[in-house]
Short mmCIF file of C-alpha atoms in Angstrom, two decimals:
data_model
loop_
_atom_site.label_atom_id
_atom_site.label_comp_id
_atom_site.label_asym_id
_atom_site.label_seq_id
_atom_site.Cartn_x
_atom_site.Cartn_y
_atom_site.Cartn_z
CA MET A 1 0.00 0.00 0.00
CA GLY A 2 1.45 3.36 -1.08
CA LEU A 3 2.04 6.39 1.15
CA THR A 4 -0.50 9.17 0.58
CA VAL A 5 0.20 12.87 1.01
CA GLN A 6 -2.31 12.88 3.86
CA GLU A 7 -0.38 10.14 5.70
CA ALA A 8 2.96 11.81 4.99
CA MET A 9 1.79 14.96 6.77
CA SER A 10 2.22 13.15 10.10
CA ILE A 11 5.75 11.87 9.44
CA GLY A 12 9.07 13.52 10.33
CA GLY A 13 9.68 17.13 9.37
CA LEU A 14 6.63 17.22 7.15
CA ALA A 15 4.47 17.06 10.28
CA ALA A 16 5.53 20.65 11.00
CA GLY A 17 4.14 21.76 7.62
CA THR A 18 0.72 23.06 6.65
CA VAL A 19 -1.34 22.22 3.56
CA VAL A 20 -2.29 25.63 2.11
CA ALA A 21 -3.79 24.59 -1.23
CA GLY A 22 -4.94 21.57 -3.26
CA HIS A 23 -6.58 19.81 -0.30
CA ARG A 24 -8.65 17.57 -2.58
CA GLY A 25 -5.44 15.90 -3.80
CA LEU A 26 -4.23 14.62 -0.42
CA ASP A 27 -4.90 11.04 -1.54
CA ARG A 28 -2.12 11.24 -4.12
CA ILE A 29 0.57 8.60 -3.64
CA ILE A 30 4.19 9.60 -2.86
CA GLU A 31 6.75 7.28 -4.45
CA HIS A 32 9.83 9.55 -4.43
CA VAL A 33 11.14 12.60 -2.58
CA THR A 34 13.09 15.07 -4.75
CA VAL A 35 14.72 18.46 -4.18
CA MET A 36 14.02 21.03 -6.91
CA GLU A 37 15.80 24.38 -6.99
CA VAL A 38 15.67 24.86 -10.79
CA PRO A 39 12.54 24.50 -12.96
CA ASP A 40 14.41 22.40 -15.55
CA ILE A 41 14.19 19.40 -13.25
CA VAL A 42 10.58 18.83 -14.33
CA ARG A 43 11.69 17.19 -17.58
CA TRP A 44 13.39 14.42 -15.59
CA LEU A 45 10.43 13.60 -13.34
CA LYS A 46 8.56 10.31 -13.78
CA GLY A 47 5.58 10.90 -11.51
CA GLY A 48 4.83 10.21 -7.86
CA GLU A 49 7.34 12.78 -6.54
CA LEU A 50 7.03 14.96 -3.47
CA ILE A 51 8.96 18.07 -4.53
CA LEU A 52 10.95 20.04 -1.93
CA THR A 53 11.90 23.61 -2.88
CA SER A 54 12.57 27.16 -1.67
CA LEU A 55 11.36 28.70 -4.98
CA TYR A 56 14.71 30.52 -5.25
CA ALA A 57 14.93 30.26 -9.04
CA ILE A 58 11.39 31.62 -9.65
CA LYS A 59 10.80 33.77 -6.56
CA ASP A 60 10.13 36.91 -8.67
CA ASP A 61 8.44 35.29 -11.68
CA GLU A 62 4.66 34.83 -11.29
CA GLY A 63 4.37 33.23 -14.71
CA ALA A 64 6.95 30.59 -13.84
CA GLN A 65 5.32 30.04 -10.43
CA ARG A 66 1.95 29.30 -12.08
CA ALA A 67 3.59 27.15 -14.76
CA ILE A 68 5.49 24.96 -12.29
CA ILE A 69 2.23 23.81 -10.65
CA ARG A 70 0.75 23.05 -14.04
CA GLU A 71 3.83 21.09 -15.19
CA LEU A 72 4.17 19.10 -11.96
CA ASP A 73 0.52 18.09 -12.13
CA LYS A 74 0.94 17.12 -15.79
CA VAL A 75 3.83 14.70 -15.10
CA GLY A 76 1.93 13.15 -12.17
CA SER A 77 3.88 14.52 -9.22
CA SER A 78 2.24 14.09 -5.82
CA ALA A 79 2.72 17.46 -4.09
CA ILE A 80 5.11 20.37 -3.60
CA ALA A 81 6.53 21.41 -0.21
CA ILE A 82 7.82 24.99 -0.13
CA LYS A 83 10.12 26.40 2.55
CA THR A 84 9.09 29.99 3.23
CA GLN A 85 10.63 33.02 4.99
CA ARG A 86 13.90 32.67 3.13
CA TYR A 87 13.35 33.59 -0.51
CA VAL A 88 9.56 33.99 -0.35
CA GLU A 89 7.69 35.22 2.72
CA CYS A 90 4.61 33.14 2.00
CA ILE A 91 3.17 30.88 -0.71
CA PRO A 92 2.45 33.05 -3.80
CA GLU A 93 -1.27 33.54 -4.45
CA VAL A 94 -0.96 32.55 -8.13
CA MET A 95 0.38 29.15 -7.06
CA ARG A 96 -2.47 28.64 -4.55
CA ILE A 97 -5.09 29.38 -7.20
CA GLU A 98 -3.50 27.03 -9.75
CA ALA A 99 -3.06 24.27 -7.15
CA ASP A 100 -6.68 24.46 -5.94
CA ALA A 101 -7.89 24.31 -9.55
CA ARG A 102 -5.85 21.13 -10.16
CA SER A 103 -6.26 19.53 -6.69
CA PHE A 104 -2.47 19.59 -6.42
CA PRO A 105 -1.35 19.87 -2.75
CA ILE A 106 0.97 22.71 -1.70
CA ILE A 107 2.61 22.33 1.71
CA GLU A 108 4.22 25.27 3.51
CA ILE A 109 7.36 24.30 5.45
CA PRO A 110 8.70 26.47 8.32
CA PRO A 111 12.32 27.70 7.90
CA GLN A 112 13.79 25.64 10.76
CA ILE A 113 12.90 22.35 9.05
CA THR A 114 15.65 20.98 6.76
CA TYR A 115 15.13 18.93 3.65
CA LEU A 116 16.81 15.98 5.39
CA ASP A 117 14.26 16.24 8.24
CA ILE A 118 11.64 15.49 5.61
CA MET A 119 13.48 13.15 3.22
CA THR A 120 14.96 10.60 5.61
CA PRO A 121 11.82 9.55 7.54
CA LEU A 122 9.67 9.63 4.39
CA ILE A 123 12.09 7.43 2.46
CA LYS A 124 12.18 4.95 5.33
CA GLU A 125 8.39 4.84 5.45
CA ILE A 126 8.12 4.39 1.68
CA LEU A 127 10.69 1.61 1.80
CA SER A 128 8.83 -0.16 4.58
CA ARG A 129 5.75 -0.27 2.34
CA THR A 130 7.63 -1.39 -0.76
CA ASP A 131 7.80 -5.05 -1.72
CA ILE A 132 11.50 -5.69 -2.20
CA ARG A 133 10.72 -8.07 -5.03
CA SER A 134 8.85 -5.39 -6.94
CA ASP A 135 10.38 -3.29 -9.69
CA LYS A 136 11.43 -0.43 -7.40
CA THR A 137 15.18 -0.94 -7.48
CA GLU A 138 15.98 2.11 -9.60
CA ASN A 139 13.76 4.30 -7.44
CA PHE A 140 15.56 3.06 -4.34
CA PHE A 141 19.01 3.88 -5.68
CA GLN A 142 17.77 7.28 -6.78
CA TRP A 143 16.79 7.94 -3.18
CA ILE A 144 20.15 6.72 -1.91
CA THR A 145 21.96 8.99 -4.36
CA GLU A 146 19.88 11.96 -3.23
CA LEU A 147 20.71 11.16 0.40
CA ALA A 148 24.42 11.15 -0.41
CA LEU A 149 24.30 14.34 -2.49
CA SER A 150 22.33 16.14 0.19
CA GLY A 151 25.16 15.57 2.68
CA LYS A 152 23.76 12.68 4.68
CA GLU A 153 26.41 10.69 6.58
CA ILE A 154 27.66 7.31 5.36
CA THR A 155 26.08 5.53 8.32
CA SER A 156 22.63 6.86 7.39
CA ILE A 157 23.07 5.63 3.81
CA LEU A 158 24.13 2.16 4.99
CA LYS A 159 21.28 1.93 7.50
CA THR A 160 18.80 2.82 4.77
CA VAL A 161 20.20 0.08 2.53
CA GLU A 162 19.98 -2.38 5.44
CA GLU A 163 16.29 -1.58 5.98
CA TRP A 164 15.55 -2.05 2.30
CA SER A 165 17.58 -5.25 1.78
CA HIS A 166 16.90 -6.85 5.21
CA ASP A 167 20.60 -7.80 5.34
CA ARG A 168 23.39 -6.32 7.45
CA LEU A 169 26.15 -4.10 6.08
CA THR A 170 29.57 -3.14 7.42
CA LEU A 171 32.10 -0.56 6.28
CA GLU A 172 35.72 -1.24 7.21
CA THR A 173 38.48 1.20 6.31
CA GLU A 174 42.27 0.99 6.49
CA LEU A 175 42.90 4.47 7.88
CA PRO A 176 41.73 5.29 11.42
CA TYR A 177 40.60 8.82 10.51
CA LEU A 178 38.08 7.49 7.97
CA PRO A 179 34.51 6.58 9.03
CA VAL A 180 33.61 2.96 9.78
CA TYR A 181 30.32 1.10 10.29
CA VAL A 182 30.77 -2.25 12.04
CA PHE A 183 29.17 -4.34 14.76
CA ASP A 184 30.68 -6.43 17.55
CA GLY A 185 32.42 -9.69 16.80
CA VAL A 186 33.30 -9.07 13.16
CA ALA A 187 36.58 -10.77 12.27
CA PRO A 188 38.64 -8.50 9.99
CA LEU A 189 39.68 -9.63 6.54
CA SER A 190 43.02 -11.39 6.32
CA PRO A 191 45.82 -9.99 4.13
CA GLN A 192 45.18 -12.87 1.70
CA GLU A 193 41.52 -11.89 1.38
CA LYS A 194 42.49 -8.27 0.86
CA GLN A 195 44.91 -9.40 -1.82
CA ILE A 196 42.12 -11.29 -3.60
CA LEU A 197 39.92 -8.17 -3.52
CA SER A 198 42.83 -6.07 -4.80
CA GLU A 199 43.28 -8.42 -7.74
CA LYS A 200 39.59 -8.86 -8.61
CA ARG A 201 38.60 -5.25 -7.90
CA ARG A 202 34.89 -6.14 -7.78
CA PRO A 203 32.38 -7.59 -5.28
CA THR A 204 33.44 -11.09 -4.28
CA MET A 205 31.78 -13.83 -2.24
CA PHE A 206 33.47 -14.85 1.04
CA GLU A 207 32.63 -16.77 4.17
CA ARG A 208 33.25 -14.31 7.02
CA ARG A 209 33.02 -14.82 10.76
CA ILE A 210 31.10 -13.09 13.52
CA GLY A 211 32.43 -14.63 16.69
CA GLU A 212 32.25 -18.39 16.10
CA GLN A 213 29.60 -18.16 13.39
CA SER A 214 30.49 -18.34 9.70
CA ILE A 215 28.20 -16.28 7.44
CA PRO A 216 27.99 -16.06 3.62
CA CYS A 217 28.87 -12.53 2.50
CA VAL A 218 29.53 -10.38 -0.51
CA VAL A 219 32.55 -8.10 -0.02
CA ALA A 220 33.09 -5.08 -2.28
CA PRO A 221 36.54 -3.41 -2.22
CA ILE A 222 36.96 0.37 -2.12
CA PHE A 223 39.83 1.88 -4.09
CA LEU A 224 41.02 5.46 -4.20
CA HIS A 225 43.85 6.36 -6.56
CA GLU A 226 44.50 2.63 -7.15
CA ILE A 227 45.07 2.05 -3.40
CA TYR A 228 42.90 -0.40 -1.44
CA LEU A 229 41.16 1.69 1.21
CA GLY A 230 38.64 -0.70 2.72
CA ASN A 231 35.49 -2.65 1.95
CA VAL A 232 31.73 -2.76 2.28
CA THR A 233 30.39 -6.21 3.23
CA LEU A 234 26.80 -7.42 2.85
CA TRP A 235 26.10 -10.10 5.49
CA LYS A 236 23.19 -12.43 4.67
CA ARG A 237 20.63 -12.69 7.47
CA GLU A 238 18.95 -15.64 5.78
CA GLY A 239 19.09 -17.51 2.50
CA ASN A 240 21.93 -17.68 0.02
CA VAL A 241 23.90 -14.96 -1.73
CA SER A 242 22.12 -13.82 -4.90
CA GLN A 243 22.91 -11.68 -7.92
CA ARG A 244 20.85 -8.94 -6.31
CA ASP A 245 23.37 -8.71 -3.45
CA PHE A 246 26.20 -8.10 -5.90
CA MET A 247 24.08 -5.46 -7.66
CA ILE A 248 23.38 -3.61 -4.38
CA LEU A 249 27.07 -3.28 -3.58
CA GLU A 250 28.02 -2.31 -7.12
CA ARG A 251 25.52 0.55 -6.95
CA ILE A 252 26.43 1.93 -3.51
CA ILE A 253 30.24 1.59 -3.70
CA PRO A 254 30.67 4.73 -5.88
CA LEU A 255 28.68 6.76 -3.32
CA ILE A 256 30.67 5.36 -0.38
CA SER A 257 33.94 5.96 -2.25
CA LEU A 258 32.96 9.57 -2.86
CA GLU A 259 32.27 10.11 0.84
CA LEU A 260 35.58 8.49 1.82
CA LEU A 261 37.42 10.60 -0.73
CA LYS A 262 35.90 13.73 0.82
CA ALA A 263 36.95 12.62 4.32
CA LYS A 264 40.45 11.67 3.14
CA THR A 265 40.89 14.97 1.31
CA ARG A 266 39.82 16.97 4.38
CA HIS A 267 42.32 15.03 6.51
CA GLU A 268 45.17 15.45 4.00
CA VAL A 269 44.62 19.19 3.62
CA GLU A 270 44.60 19.63 7.40
CA SER A 271 47.65 17.36 7.75
CA GLU A 272 49.54 19.43 5.19
CA PHE A 273 48.94 22.59 7.19
CA LYS A 274 49.93 20.82 10.40
CA GLU A 275 53.10 19.41 8.88
CA GLY A 276 54.05 22.87 7.66
CA VAL A 277 53.92 24.25 11.20
CA LEU A 278 55.74 21.30 12.77
CA SER A 279 58.40 21.24 10.05
CA GLN A 280 59.33 24.82 10.90
CA ILE A 281 60.07 23.64 14.43
CA ILE A 282 62.05 20.46 13.74
CA ASP A 283 64.03 22.09 10.92
CA GLY A 284 65.05 24.98 13.17
CA ARG A 285 63.18 27.58 11.12
CA VAL A 286 61.27 29.20 13.97
CA GLY A 287 61.17 32.96 13.47
CA ARG A 288 58.97 34.65 16.06
CA GLU A 289 57.88 32.04 18.57
CA GLU A 290 54.62 33.95 19.06
CA ASP A 291 53.70 33.46 15.39
CA VAL A 292 54.32 29.70 15.48
CA ALA A 293 52.45 29.41 18.77
CA HIS A 294 49.49 31.24 17.21
CA GLN A 295 49.48 28.81 14.28
CA GLY A 296 49.65 25.88 16.69
CA ARG A 297 46.62 27.06 18.66
CA LYS A 298 44.49 26.61 15.53
CA PHE A 299 45.06 22.87 15.93
CA GLY A 300 44.78 22.83 19.72
CA TRP A 301 48.55 22.70 20.32
CA ASN A 302 50.21 24.45 23.26
CA PHE A 303 53.67 25.72 22.34
CA SER A 304 54.06 27.74 25.51
CA VAL A 305 55.56 24.64 27.16
CA GLY A 306 58.69 22.63 26.36
CA TYR A 307 58.92 19.38 24.40
CA LEU A 308 61.16 16.44 23.72
CA LEU A 309 60.89 14.38 20.54
CA ILE A 310 60.58 10.64 20.10
CA VAL A 311 61.19 9.42 16.55
CA VAL A 312 60.14 6.01 15.22
CA GLU A 313 61.80 4.90 11.99
CA LEU A 314 60.03 2.04 10.23
CA GLU A 315 61.73 -0.55 8.06
CA HIS A 316 59.29 -3.12 6.71
CA PRO A 317 59.03 -3.91 3.01
CA ASP A 318 55.82 -5.87 3.65
CA LEU A 319 53.99 -3.10 5.51
CA MET A 320 51.87 -2.29 2.45
CA ARG A 321 51.09 -5.97 1.89
CA LEU A 322 49.94 -6.23 5.48
CA GLY A 323 47.62 -3.29 4.87
CA TYR A 324 49.79 -0.74 6.66
CA THR A 325 51.53 2.43 5.61
CA THR A 326 53.45 4.96 7.66
CA ASP A 327 50.25 7.05 7.57
CA THR A 328 48.29 4.16 9.08
CA VAL A 329 50.83 3.60 11.86
CA THR A 330 50.94 7.35 12.57
CA ALA A 331 47.15 7.56 12.94
CA LYS A 332 46.97 4.43 15.13
CA LEU A 333 49.87 5.62 17.30
CA ALA A 334 48.14 8.96 17.86
CA LEU A 335 45.09 7.08 19.17
CA PHE A 336 47.27 4.85 21.37
CA LEU A 337 49.05 7.83 22.95
CA LYS A 338 45.73 9.33 24.02
CA THR A 339 45.57 6.55 26.61
CA TYR A 340 48.90 7.54 28.20
CA PRO A 341 48.32 9.51 31.43
CA ALA A 342 49.37 13.17 31.76
CA LEU A 343 50.91 13.26 28.29
CA MET A 344 50.51 16.14 25.83
CA SER A 345 51.52 14.72 22.45
CA ILE A 346 51.59 15.77 18.80
CA VAL A 347 52.11 13.01 16.23
CA PHE A 348 52.94 13.45 12.57
CA ARG A 349 54.72 11.68 9.74
CA ARG A 350 57.75 12.62 7.70
CA SER A 351 58.71 10.06 5.06
CA GLU A 352 59.13 6.71 6.87
CA ARG A 353 59.47 8.38 10.26
CA VAL A 354 56.78 8.91 12.86
CA ILE A 355 57.63 11.95 14.99
CA VAL A 356 56.11 12.50 18.42
CA PHE A 357 56.29 15.79 20.34
CA CYS A 358 56.03 14.96 24.06
CA HIS A 359 55.30 17.10 27.11
CA PHE A 360 54.68 15.46 30.48
CA ASP A 361 52.22 17.58 32.45
CA ARG A 362 53.13 16.26 35.91
CA LEU A 363 56.90 16.77 35.64
CA LYS A 364 58.83 19.95 36.32
CA PRO A 365 60.68 21.28 33.26
CA GLY A 366 63.96 21.47 35.19
CA ASP A 367 63.89 17.83 36.35
CA ALA A 368 65.87 16.37 33.44
CA GLU A 369 66.34 12.92 35.00
CA ALA A 370 62.62 12.48 35.72
CA ILE A 371 61.71 13.62 32.19
CA LYS A 372 64.24 11.22 30.67
CA ALA A 373 62.93 8.32 32.77
CA GLU A 374 59.33 9.06 31.78
CA ALA A 375 60.31 9.42 28.11
CA LEU A 376 62.02 6.03 28.23
CA ARG A 377 58.94 4.43 29.82
CA LEU A 378 56.73 5.94 27.13
CA ALA A 379 59.06 4.92 24.29
CA VAL A 380 59.27 1.34 25.60
CA ARG A 381 55.47 1.17 25.69
CA MET A 382 55.34 2.55 22.15
CA ALA A 383 57.87 -0.06 20.95
CA ARG A 384 55.95 -2.86 22.68
CA TRP A 385 52.69 -1.65 21.13
CA LEU A 386 54.27 -1.40 17.66
CA ARG A 387 55.79 -4.89 17.92
CA SER A 388 52.41 -6.27 18.91
CA LEU A 389 50.59 -4.42 16.13
CA LEU A 390 52.90 -5.57 13.35
CA SER A 391 53.36 -9.08 14.76
CA GLN A 392 49.60 -9.64 14.83
CA GLU A 393 49.29 -8.52 11.22
CA ALA A 394 52.23 -10.69 10.18
CA ALA A 395 50.68 -13.68 11.96
CA ARG A 396 47.30 -13.07 10.32
CA SER A 397 49.01 -12.95 6.93
CA GLN A 398 50.28 -16.52 7.57
CA GLY A 399 53.57 -15.50 6.03
CA ASN A 400 57.16 -15.06 7.16
CA ASP A 401 57.05 -11.31 7.16
CA ARG A 402 59.87 -9.58 8.97
CA PHE A 403 59.69 -6.06 10.22
CA SER A 404 61.99 -3.75 12.07
CA PHE A 405 61.94 -0.30 13.55
CA PHE A 406 64.16 1.94 15.64
CA VAL A 407 63.07 4.37 18.34
CA GLY A 408 65.25 7.35 19.24
CA ILE A 409 64.66 9.89 22.02
CA GLY A 410 66.02 13.44 22.16
CA ARG A 411 66.40 15.70 25.16
CA TYR A 412 63.74 18.01 26.57
CA TYR A 413 63.92 21.72 25.60
CA ASP A 414 61.97 24.56 27.19
CA ARG A 415 62.12 26.97 24.26
CA LEU A 416 60.32 26.27 21.02
CA ARG A 417 63.24 27.48 18.91
CA ASP A 418 65.48 24.82 20.54
CA VAL A 419 63.18 21.83 20.01
CA HIS A 420 64.83 21.05 16.65
CA ARG A 421 67.87 19.95 18.62
CA SER A 422 65.78 17.21 20.21
CA TYR A 423 64.82 15.98 16.73
CA LYS A 424 68.46 15.81 15.62
CA GLU A 425 69.39 14.02 18.84
CA ALA A 426 66.65 11.44 18.30
CA LEU A 427 67.93 10.79 14.77
CA LYS A 428 71.47 10.30 16.12
CA ALA A 429 70.09 7.83 18.67
CA ILE A 430 68.46 5.91 15.81
CA ALA A 431 71.71 5.90 13.81
CA ALA A 432 73.55 4.56 16.86
CA SER A 433 70.85 1.91 17.38
CA ARG A 434 71.42 0.73 13.84
CA ALA A 435 75.17 0.63 14.42
CA MET A 436 74.72 -1.39 17.61
CA GLY A 437 72.12 -3.68 16.05
CA ARG A 438 69.40 -2.65 18.50
CA VAL A 439 66.52 -3.54 16.18
CA ASN A 440 63.01 -2.84 17.54
CA GLY A 441 64.64 -1.20 20.56
CA VAL A 442 64.74 2.19 22.24
CA LEU A 443 67.72 4.48 22.79
CA HIS A 444 67.99 7.90 24.43
CA TYR A 445 70.55 10.37 23.11
CA ASP A 446 72.16 10.64 26.56
CA ASP A 447 72.91 6.89 26.45
CA LEU A 448 74.89 6.87 23.20
CA GLY A 449 78.21 6.43 24.99
CA VAL A 450 81.23 6.85 22.71
CA TYR A 451 78.89 7.28 19.72
CA ARG A 452 77.90 10.62 21.17
CA LEU A 453 81.49 11.85 20.86
CA LEU A 454 81.72 10.54 17.31
CA PHE A 455 78.53 12.37 16.32
CA GLN A 456 79.86 15.58 17.83
CA ALA A 457 83.09 15.43 15.81
CA GLU A 458 83.03 18.40 13.46
CA ASN A 459 85.79 17.11 11.20
CA ARG A 460 84.36 14.00 9.56
CA ASP A 461 87.51 13.66 7.44
CA GLU A 462 89.45 12.82 10.60
CA LEU A 463 86.94 10.09 11.46
CA ARG A 464 87.26 8.61 8.00
CA ALA A 465 91.08 8.78 8.27
CA LEU A 466 91.01 6.90 11.58
CA TYR A 467 88.73 4.32 9.98
CA GLN A 468 91.10 3.86 7.05
CA GLU A 469 94.03 3.41 9.45
CA THR A 470 92.24 0.60 11.28
CA ILE A 471 89.18 -1.25 9.96
CA GLY A 472 89.61 0.14 6.46
CA LYS A 473 92.80 -1.93 6.11
CA LEU A 474 90.83 -5.09 6.92
CA MET A 475 88.06 -4.22 4.46
CA GLU A 476 90.63 -3.85 1.68
CA ASN A 477 90.84 -7.65 1.73
CA GLU A 478 87.85 -8.48 -0.48
CA THR A 479 87.72 -12.18 0.42
CA ALA A 480 88.18 -12.07 4.19
CA GLY A 481 87.50 -8.44 5.19
CA GLU A 482 83.95 -8.90 6.55
CA GLU A 483 84.96 -12.11 8.32
CA LEU A 484 87.88 -10.40 10.06
CA VAL A 485 85.74 -7.44 11.13
CA ARG A 486 83.09 -9.79 12.55
CA THR A 487 85.83 -11.73 14.37
CA LEU A 488 87.20 -8.54 15.94
CA GLU A 489 83.72 -7.43 17.02
CA ARG A 490 83.04 -10.74 18.78
CA TRP A 491 86.46 -10.69 20.45
CA PHE A 492 85.76 -7.22 21.91
CA GLN A 493 82.19 -8.20 22.87
CA HIS A 494 83.59 -11.05 24.96
CA ASN A 495 86.28 -8.85 26.51
CA GLY A 496 89.12 -10.74 24.86
CA ARG A 497 88.06 -14.15 26.24
CA LEU A 498 89.29 -16.46 23.52
CA ARG A 499 87.05 -19.47 24.15
CA ASP A 500 83.86 -17.43 24.55
CA ALA A 501 84.56 -15.47 21.37
CA ALA A 502 85.38 -18.65 19.43
CA ARG A 503 82.16 -20.27 20.65
CA ALA A 504 80.15 -17.23 19.50
CA LEU A 505 81.80 -17.46 16.07
CA TYR A 506 81.36 -21.28 15.87
CA ILE A 507 85.08 -21.75 15.23
CA HIS A 508 87.97 -23.46 17.03
CA PRO A 509 90.04 -21.25 19.40
CA ASN A 510 93.11 -21.91 17.24
CA THR A 511 91.22 -20.58 14.22
CA LEU A 512 90.39 -17.48 16.23
CA LYS A 513 94.06 -17.05 17.18
CA TYR A 514 95.00 -17.26 13.51
CA ARG A 515 92.44 -14.60 12.55
CA LEU A 516 93.55 -12.24 15.32
CA GLY A 517 97.11 -12.60 14.12
CA ARG A 518 96.04 -11.63 10.60
CA ILE A 519 94.23 -8.58 12.01
CA GLU A 520 97.41 -7.45 13.78
CA LYS A 521 99.47 -8.00 10.64
CA LEU A 522 97.08 -6.13 8.31
CA THR A 523 96.54 -3.16 10.64
CA GLY A 524 99.98 -2.97 12.24
CA LEU A 525 98.21 -2.67 15.64
CA ARG A 526 98.72 -5.04 18.57
CA LEU A 527 95.80 -6.40 20.60
CA ASP A 528 97.90 -6.59 23.75
CA ASN A 529 98.51 -2.83 23.61
CA SER A 530 95.78 -0.70 25.23
CA GLU A 531 96.26 2.26 22.88
CA ASP A 532 96.11 0.02 19.83
CA ARG A 533 92.98 -1.72 21.17
CA LEU A 534 91.31 1.67 21.63
CA MET A 535 92.16 2.60 18.03
CA LEU A 536 90.59 -0.64 16.77
CA GLN A 537 87.48 -0.17 18.91
CA LEU A 538 86.98 3.35 17.61
CA GLY A 539 87.52 2.05 14.10
CA LEU A 540 84.73 -0.49 14.63
CA LYS A 541 82.37 2.22 15.90
CA ILE A 542 83.12 4.37 12.87
CA HIS A 543 82.69 1.32 10.61
CA SER A 544 79.17 0.79 11.94
CA LEU A 545 78.39 4.48 11.40
CA PHE A 546 80.05 4.80 8.01
CA PRO A 547 76.78 4.93 5.98
CA PHE A 548 75.63 7.80 8.22
CA LEU A 549 78.96 9.65 7.92
CA SER A 550 79.00 9.35 4.15
CA LYS A 551 75.75 11.34 3.80
#
């Protein structure tokens, strides 16, 4: 049974309206709800429409006002609802006369009622009265499109589709700042399933799980700029998957993609502005601190306090395959840090680095030891969280994915113009971590040891010269150079204990003695001389840093 104009007058925003003309036509049936702000829309009408308008385009044209009633009646529209007190103070008399003559209802809508207040409840009511097996599919998708174009949220669109199809829908996205629509117990897609969607690029049938229950589904991938961004899944409540289910997803995916693109664009534009402000700070380009602080306040940042920087450098060639990018990790880390007590943090990305500005509210700026201890606690928690995050994804991928990252911490600085020093210190801590093989670990700049002196050396040529005088001579031997360097490293690591070093190298102690003799011969330095040992140790440190020094 169709929805009459009379019945519609008690539903949603239309209940606030008043029928001012055409009362004898209140039994007309409403099949669609359409917004009309230009008269040309009449040519596209098919009949059964409730027209919503402000009369903006014809507010000063009595001839056009009379004609629009005549044309709407001719194509079989149901009624026209006019919002007054914006472009017209009241319903024009010529329209009332024409509507009464044709028994075509005119409804006056008060200015505080929005089109969405009228459209959404009416569409739901019409859908509830529509037999899903009837030939109303095109009308339904027209309504959905109008909902999307009128600014309705993604969740409202998906809920409307659920009510019409009697199935459940979910929207899962890869980036935390994008909207989602899920319910409890939904098991996420595996990397293999995402790979299948990426290859097929169209709705695909899967068995997905809610808790312990396996349910037949149709999953439609969402791509933006050739990048997999998420999926919409139709979960069958009863019966088997049908061609109609594929058709539903094919029709709504473009609308959902458009909404996600809008959300992603808003985020990227805002992120670009944010990165511009933060880059000034970490690059040491702060002019007037007051100007930068003013820019920061636009994003809710307080630059009247001091900060230290924690930098995370990611190294994982399979991050993208696991569904992660540095952007994804940055967004998830920002959410994680919100749970840390008494922490004021700013998180942003630069290349493959995630940079975190940290201020601890409960600590006094002058208490350097307490700030360092708290920064180390925070960084360790971050590293543990990141290991867990990537390990879970690697496990779900059922592959042998390896990942690594390094976390460096700089010192705390009170003045905004000095914070860039903390960034440089954090990068030096990361470089030292690489040199020491501290993969997936945390290092504070103050704990660099002898590396700190090496980083401070202004004359890099001298460092390279010392390297050439020591380890460089070993590396000149193309066949045994790496082996001799590794042997020397293990010997120092075990404090010169021959048997322990040999055991670590899986060689006989006599073999180790032979190698140490070759090292002494090639370098001209003796291992039983403390000064010579120091030279070789420094050479090893420089060797581990050589890629950094060559930049």
